[in-house]
C-alpha atoms as an extended CHARMM CRD file, in Angstrom:
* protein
*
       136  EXT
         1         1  UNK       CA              1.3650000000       76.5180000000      -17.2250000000  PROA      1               0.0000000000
         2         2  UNK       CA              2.9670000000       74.5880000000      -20.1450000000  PROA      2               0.0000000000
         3         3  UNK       CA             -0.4760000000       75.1350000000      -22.2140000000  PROA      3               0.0000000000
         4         4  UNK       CA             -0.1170000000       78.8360000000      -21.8250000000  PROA      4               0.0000000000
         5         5  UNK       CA              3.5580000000       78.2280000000      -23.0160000000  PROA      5               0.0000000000
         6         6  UNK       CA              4.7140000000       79.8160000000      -19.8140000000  PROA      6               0.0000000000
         7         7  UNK       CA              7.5370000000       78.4090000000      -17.2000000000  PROA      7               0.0000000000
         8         8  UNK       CA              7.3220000000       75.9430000000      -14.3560000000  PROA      8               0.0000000000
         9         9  UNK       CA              9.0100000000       77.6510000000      -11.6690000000  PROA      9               0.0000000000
        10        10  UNK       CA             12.5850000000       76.9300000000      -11.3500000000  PROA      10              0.0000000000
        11        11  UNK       CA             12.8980000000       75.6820000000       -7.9730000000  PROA      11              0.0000000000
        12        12  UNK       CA             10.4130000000       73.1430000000       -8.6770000000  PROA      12              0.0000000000
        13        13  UNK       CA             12.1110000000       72.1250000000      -11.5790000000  PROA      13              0.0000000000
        14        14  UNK       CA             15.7700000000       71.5650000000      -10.2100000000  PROA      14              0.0000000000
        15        15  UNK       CA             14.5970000000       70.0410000000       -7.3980000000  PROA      15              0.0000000000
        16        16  UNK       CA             13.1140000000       67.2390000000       -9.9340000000  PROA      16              0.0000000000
        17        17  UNK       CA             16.4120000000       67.1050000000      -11.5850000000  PROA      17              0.0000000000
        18        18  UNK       CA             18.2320000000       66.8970000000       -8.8140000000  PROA      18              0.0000000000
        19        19  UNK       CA             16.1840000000       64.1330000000       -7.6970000000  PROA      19              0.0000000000
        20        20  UNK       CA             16.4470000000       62.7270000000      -10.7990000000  PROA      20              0.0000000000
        21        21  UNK       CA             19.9340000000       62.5180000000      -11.2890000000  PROA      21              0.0000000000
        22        22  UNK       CA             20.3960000000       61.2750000000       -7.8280000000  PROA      22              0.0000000000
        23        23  UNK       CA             17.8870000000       57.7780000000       -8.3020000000  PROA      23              0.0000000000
        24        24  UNK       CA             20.0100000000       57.5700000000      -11.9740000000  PROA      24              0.0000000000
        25        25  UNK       CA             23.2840000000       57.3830000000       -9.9550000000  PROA      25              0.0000000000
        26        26  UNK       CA             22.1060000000       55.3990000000       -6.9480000000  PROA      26              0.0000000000
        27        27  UNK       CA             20.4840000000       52.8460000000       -9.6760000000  PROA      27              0.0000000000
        28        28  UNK       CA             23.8140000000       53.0520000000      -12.6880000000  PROA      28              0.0000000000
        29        29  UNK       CA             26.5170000000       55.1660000000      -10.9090000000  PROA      29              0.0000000000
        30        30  UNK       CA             26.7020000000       57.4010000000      -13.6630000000  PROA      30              0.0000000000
        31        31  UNK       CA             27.1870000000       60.9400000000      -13.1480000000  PROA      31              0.0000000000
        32        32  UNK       CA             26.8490000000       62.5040000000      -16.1630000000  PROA      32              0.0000000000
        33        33  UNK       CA             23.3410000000       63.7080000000      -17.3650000000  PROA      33              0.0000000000
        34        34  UNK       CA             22.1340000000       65.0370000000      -20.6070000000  PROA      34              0.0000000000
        35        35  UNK       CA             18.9850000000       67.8590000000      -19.2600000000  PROA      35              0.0000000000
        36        36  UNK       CA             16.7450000000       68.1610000000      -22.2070000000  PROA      36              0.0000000000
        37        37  UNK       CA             15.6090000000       72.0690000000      -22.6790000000  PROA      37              0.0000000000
        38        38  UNK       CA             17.1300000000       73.3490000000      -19.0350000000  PROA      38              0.0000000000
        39        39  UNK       CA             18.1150000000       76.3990000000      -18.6290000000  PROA      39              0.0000000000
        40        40  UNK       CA             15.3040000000       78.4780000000      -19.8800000000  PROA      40              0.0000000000
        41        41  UNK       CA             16.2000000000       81.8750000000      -18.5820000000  PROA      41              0.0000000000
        42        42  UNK       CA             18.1830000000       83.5910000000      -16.0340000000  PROA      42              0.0000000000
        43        43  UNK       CA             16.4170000000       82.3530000000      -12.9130000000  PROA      43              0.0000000000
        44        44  UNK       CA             16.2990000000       78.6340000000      -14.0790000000  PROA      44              0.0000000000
        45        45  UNK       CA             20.6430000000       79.0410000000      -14.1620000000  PROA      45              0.0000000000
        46        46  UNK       CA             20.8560000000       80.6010000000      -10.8320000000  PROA      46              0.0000000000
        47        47  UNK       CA             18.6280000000       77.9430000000       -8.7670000000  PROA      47              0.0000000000
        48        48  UNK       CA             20.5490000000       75.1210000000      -10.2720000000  PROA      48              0.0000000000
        49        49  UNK       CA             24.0020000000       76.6080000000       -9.6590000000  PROA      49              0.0000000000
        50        50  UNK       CA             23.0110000000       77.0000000000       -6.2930000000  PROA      50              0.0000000000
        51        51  UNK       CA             21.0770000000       74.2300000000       -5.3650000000  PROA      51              0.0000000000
        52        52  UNK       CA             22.7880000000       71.4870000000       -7.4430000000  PROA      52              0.0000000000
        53        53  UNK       CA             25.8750000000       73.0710000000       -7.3670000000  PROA      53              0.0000000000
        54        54  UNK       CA             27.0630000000       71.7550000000      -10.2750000000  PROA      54              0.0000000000
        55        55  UNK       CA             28.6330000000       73.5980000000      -13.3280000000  PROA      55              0.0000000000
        56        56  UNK       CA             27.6550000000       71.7710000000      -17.0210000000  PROA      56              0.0000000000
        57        57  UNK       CA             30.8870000000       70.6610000000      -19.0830000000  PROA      57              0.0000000000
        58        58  UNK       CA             28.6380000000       72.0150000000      -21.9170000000  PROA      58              0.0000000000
        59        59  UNK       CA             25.4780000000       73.3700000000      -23.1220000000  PROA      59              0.0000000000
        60        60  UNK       CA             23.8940000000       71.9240000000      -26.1770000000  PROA      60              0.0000000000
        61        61  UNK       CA             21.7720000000       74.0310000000      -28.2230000000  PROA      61              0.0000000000
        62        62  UNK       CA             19.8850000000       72.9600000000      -31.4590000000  PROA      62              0.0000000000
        63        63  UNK       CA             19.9330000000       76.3850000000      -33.9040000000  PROA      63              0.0000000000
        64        64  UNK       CA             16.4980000000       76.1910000000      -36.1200000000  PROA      64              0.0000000000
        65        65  UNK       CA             14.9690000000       78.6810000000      -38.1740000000  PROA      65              0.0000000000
        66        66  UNK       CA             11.3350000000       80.1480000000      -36.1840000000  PROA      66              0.0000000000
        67        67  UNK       CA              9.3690000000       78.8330000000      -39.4970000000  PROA      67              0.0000000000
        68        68  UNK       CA             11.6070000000       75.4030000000      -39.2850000000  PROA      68              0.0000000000
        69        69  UNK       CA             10.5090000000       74.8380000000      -35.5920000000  PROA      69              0.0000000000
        70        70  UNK       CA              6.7450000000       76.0730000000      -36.3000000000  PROA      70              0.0000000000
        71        71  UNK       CA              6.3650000000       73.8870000000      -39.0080000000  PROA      71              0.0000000000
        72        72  UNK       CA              8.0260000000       70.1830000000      -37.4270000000  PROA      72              0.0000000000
        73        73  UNK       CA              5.5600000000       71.4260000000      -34.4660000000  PROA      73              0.0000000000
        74        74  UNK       CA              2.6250000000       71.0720000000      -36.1820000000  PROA      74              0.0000000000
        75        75  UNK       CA              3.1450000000       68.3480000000      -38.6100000000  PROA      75              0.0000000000
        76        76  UNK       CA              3.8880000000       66.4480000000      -35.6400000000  PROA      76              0.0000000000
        77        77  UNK       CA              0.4030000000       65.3800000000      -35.1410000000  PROA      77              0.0000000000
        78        78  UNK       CA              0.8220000000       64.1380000000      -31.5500000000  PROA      78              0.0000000000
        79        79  UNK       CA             -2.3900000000       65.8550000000      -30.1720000000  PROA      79              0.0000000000
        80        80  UNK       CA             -0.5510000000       67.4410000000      -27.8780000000  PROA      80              0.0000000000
        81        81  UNK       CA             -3.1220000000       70.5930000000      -26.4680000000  PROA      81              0.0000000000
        82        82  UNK       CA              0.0140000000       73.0080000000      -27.2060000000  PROA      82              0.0000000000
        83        83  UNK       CA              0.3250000000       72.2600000000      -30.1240000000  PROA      83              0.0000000000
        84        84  UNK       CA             -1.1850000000       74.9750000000      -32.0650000000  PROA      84              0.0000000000
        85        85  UNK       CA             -0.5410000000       78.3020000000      -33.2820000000  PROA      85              0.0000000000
        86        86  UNK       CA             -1.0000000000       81.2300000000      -30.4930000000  PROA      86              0.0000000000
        87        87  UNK       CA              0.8010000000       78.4120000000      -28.1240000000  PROA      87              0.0000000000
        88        88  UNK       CA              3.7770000000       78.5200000000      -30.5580000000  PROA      88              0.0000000000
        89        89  UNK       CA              4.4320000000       82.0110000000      -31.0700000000  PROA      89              0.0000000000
        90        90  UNK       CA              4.2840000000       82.3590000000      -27.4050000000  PROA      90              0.0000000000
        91        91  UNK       CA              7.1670000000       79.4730000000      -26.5010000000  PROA      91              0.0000000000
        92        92  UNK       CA              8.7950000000       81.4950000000      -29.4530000000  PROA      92              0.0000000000
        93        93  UNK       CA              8.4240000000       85.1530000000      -27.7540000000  PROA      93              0.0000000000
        94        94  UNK       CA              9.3990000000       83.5550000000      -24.3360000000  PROA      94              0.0000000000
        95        95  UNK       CA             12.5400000000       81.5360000000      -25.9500000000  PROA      95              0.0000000000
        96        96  UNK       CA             13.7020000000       84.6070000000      -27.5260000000  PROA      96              0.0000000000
        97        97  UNK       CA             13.1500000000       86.7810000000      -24.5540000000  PROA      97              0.0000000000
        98        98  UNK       CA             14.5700000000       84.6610000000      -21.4050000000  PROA      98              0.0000000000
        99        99  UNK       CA             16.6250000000       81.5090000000      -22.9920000000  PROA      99              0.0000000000
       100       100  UNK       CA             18.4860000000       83.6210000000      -25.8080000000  PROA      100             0.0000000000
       101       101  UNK       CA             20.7250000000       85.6050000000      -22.8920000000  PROA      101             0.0000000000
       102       102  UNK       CA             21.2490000000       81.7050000000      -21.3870000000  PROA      102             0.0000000000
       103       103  UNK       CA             22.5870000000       80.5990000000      -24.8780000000  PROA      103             0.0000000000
       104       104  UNK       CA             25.1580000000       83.7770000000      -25.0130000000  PROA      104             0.0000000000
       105       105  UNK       CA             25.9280000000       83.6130000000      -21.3290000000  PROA      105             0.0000000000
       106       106  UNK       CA             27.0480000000       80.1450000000      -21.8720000000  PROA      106             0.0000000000
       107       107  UNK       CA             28.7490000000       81.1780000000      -25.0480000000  PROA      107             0.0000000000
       108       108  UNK       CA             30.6380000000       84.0340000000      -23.7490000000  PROA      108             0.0000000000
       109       109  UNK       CA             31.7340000000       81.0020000000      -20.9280000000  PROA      109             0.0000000000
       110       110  UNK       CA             33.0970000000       78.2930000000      -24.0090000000  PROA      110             0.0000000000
       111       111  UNK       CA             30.5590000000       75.9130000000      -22.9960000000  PROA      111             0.0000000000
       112       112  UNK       CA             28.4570000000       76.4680000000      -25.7810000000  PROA      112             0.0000000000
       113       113  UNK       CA             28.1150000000       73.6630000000      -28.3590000000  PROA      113             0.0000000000
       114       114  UNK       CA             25.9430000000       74.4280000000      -31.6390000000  PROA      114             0.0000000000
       115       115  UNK       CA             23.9060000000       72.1750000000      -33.8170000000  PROA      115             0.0000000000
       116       116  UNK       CA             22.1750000000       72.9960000000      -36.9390000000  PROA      116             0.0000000000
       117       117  UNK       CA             18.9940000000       71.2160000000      -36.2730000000  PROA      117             0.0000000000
       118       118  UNK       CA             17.8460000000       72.7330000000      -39.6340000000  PROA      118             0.0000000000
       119       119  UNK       CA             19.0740000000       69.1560000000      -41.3710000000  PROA      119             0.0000000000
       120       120  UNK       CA             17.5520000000       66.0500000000      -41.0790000000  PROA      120             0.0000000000
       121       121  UNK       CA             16.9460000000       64.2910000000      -38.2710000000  PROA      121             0.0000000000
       122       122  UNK       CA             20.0220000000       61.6630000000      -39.3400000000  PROA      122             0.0000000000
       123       123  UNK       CA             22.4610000000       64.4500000000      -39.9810000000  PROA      123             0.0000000000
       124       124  UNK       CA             21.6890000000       66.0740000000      -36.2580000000  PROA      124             0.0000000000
       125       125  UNK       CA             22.2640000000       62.7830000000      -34.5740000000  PROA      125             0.0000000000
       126       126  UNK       CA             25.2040000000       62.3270000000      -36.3760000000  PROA      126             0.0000000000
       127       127  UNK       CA             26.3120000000       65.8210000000      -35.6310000000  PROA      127             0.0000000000
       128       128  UNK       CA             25.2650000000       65.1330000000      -32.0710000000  PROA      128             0.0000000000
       129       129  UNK       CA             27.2540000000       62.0500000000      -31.8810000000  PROA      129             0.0000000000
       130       130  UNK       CA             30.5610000000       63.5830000000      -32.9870000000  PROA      130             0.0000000000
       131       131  UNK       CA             30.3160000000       66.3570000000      -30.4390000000  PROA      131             0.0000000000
       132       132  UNK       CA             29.8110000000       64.2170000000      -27.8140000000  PROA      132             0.0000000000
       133       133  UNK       CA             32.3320000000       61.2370000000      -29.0990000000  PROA      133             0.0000000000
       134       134  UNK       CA             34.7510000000       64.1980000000      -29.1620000000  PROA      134             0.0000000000
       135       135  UNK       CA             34.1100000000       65.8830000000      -25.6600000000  PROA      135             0.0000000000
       136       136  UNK       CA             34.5340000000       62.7690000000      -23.4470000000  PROA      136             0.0000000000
């Protein structure tokens, strides 16, 4: 599924982050998790609100250009299978499509908090640390 740039299905994926989450606090007792690239669309919202029943303090979201994104991608040189062209422009078509509406749900909420991941990689963290120096 992830080489044809399409989406694990959600219930699969919360239950992994609920499982997750739950081993991190048995092991530290820390209950607050950062969830890398979660929400993806509609669905993805929905099973987690219901199953994990748990509402996010905030949403992060890392604003690039397309072209920005496209190029990082494949100067990366990981040798990652998806990482080529046709694979791109689809995670592109399905990011606009089905995680846009999650990124203006969450705005129209206040729980949105932008980065311009445009900079370099020194100025995001930085920007990344403020935010989160500033919301706990």
């Amino acid at each position: 599924m992830i080489a044809e740039g399409r989406i694990v299905p959600s219930e699969i994926t919360v239950k992994l982050l609920c499982k997750a989450m739950e081993e991190s606090f048995q092991v530290s007792g820390n209950d607050k998790f950062l969830i890398d690239g979660f929400p993806r669309n509609e669905e993805n919202r929905i099973v987690f609100e219901n199953v994990a029943r748990i509402e996010p303090a905030f949403v992060l979201f890392f604003d690039c250009p397309e072209e920005e994104l496209e190029r990082r991608i494949m100067s990366r040189n990981q040798g990652r299978e998806d990482d080529n062209i046709e694979t791109i422009k689809k995670r592109f078509k399905v990011f606009v499509e089905s995680t846009l509406p999650i990124i203006s749900y969450y705005q129209s909420k206040g729980k949105l908090r932008k980065i311009n991941a445009a900079k370099s990689s020194e100025e995001v963290f930085e920007a990344v640390r403020v935010l989160f120096a500033s919301e706990t």
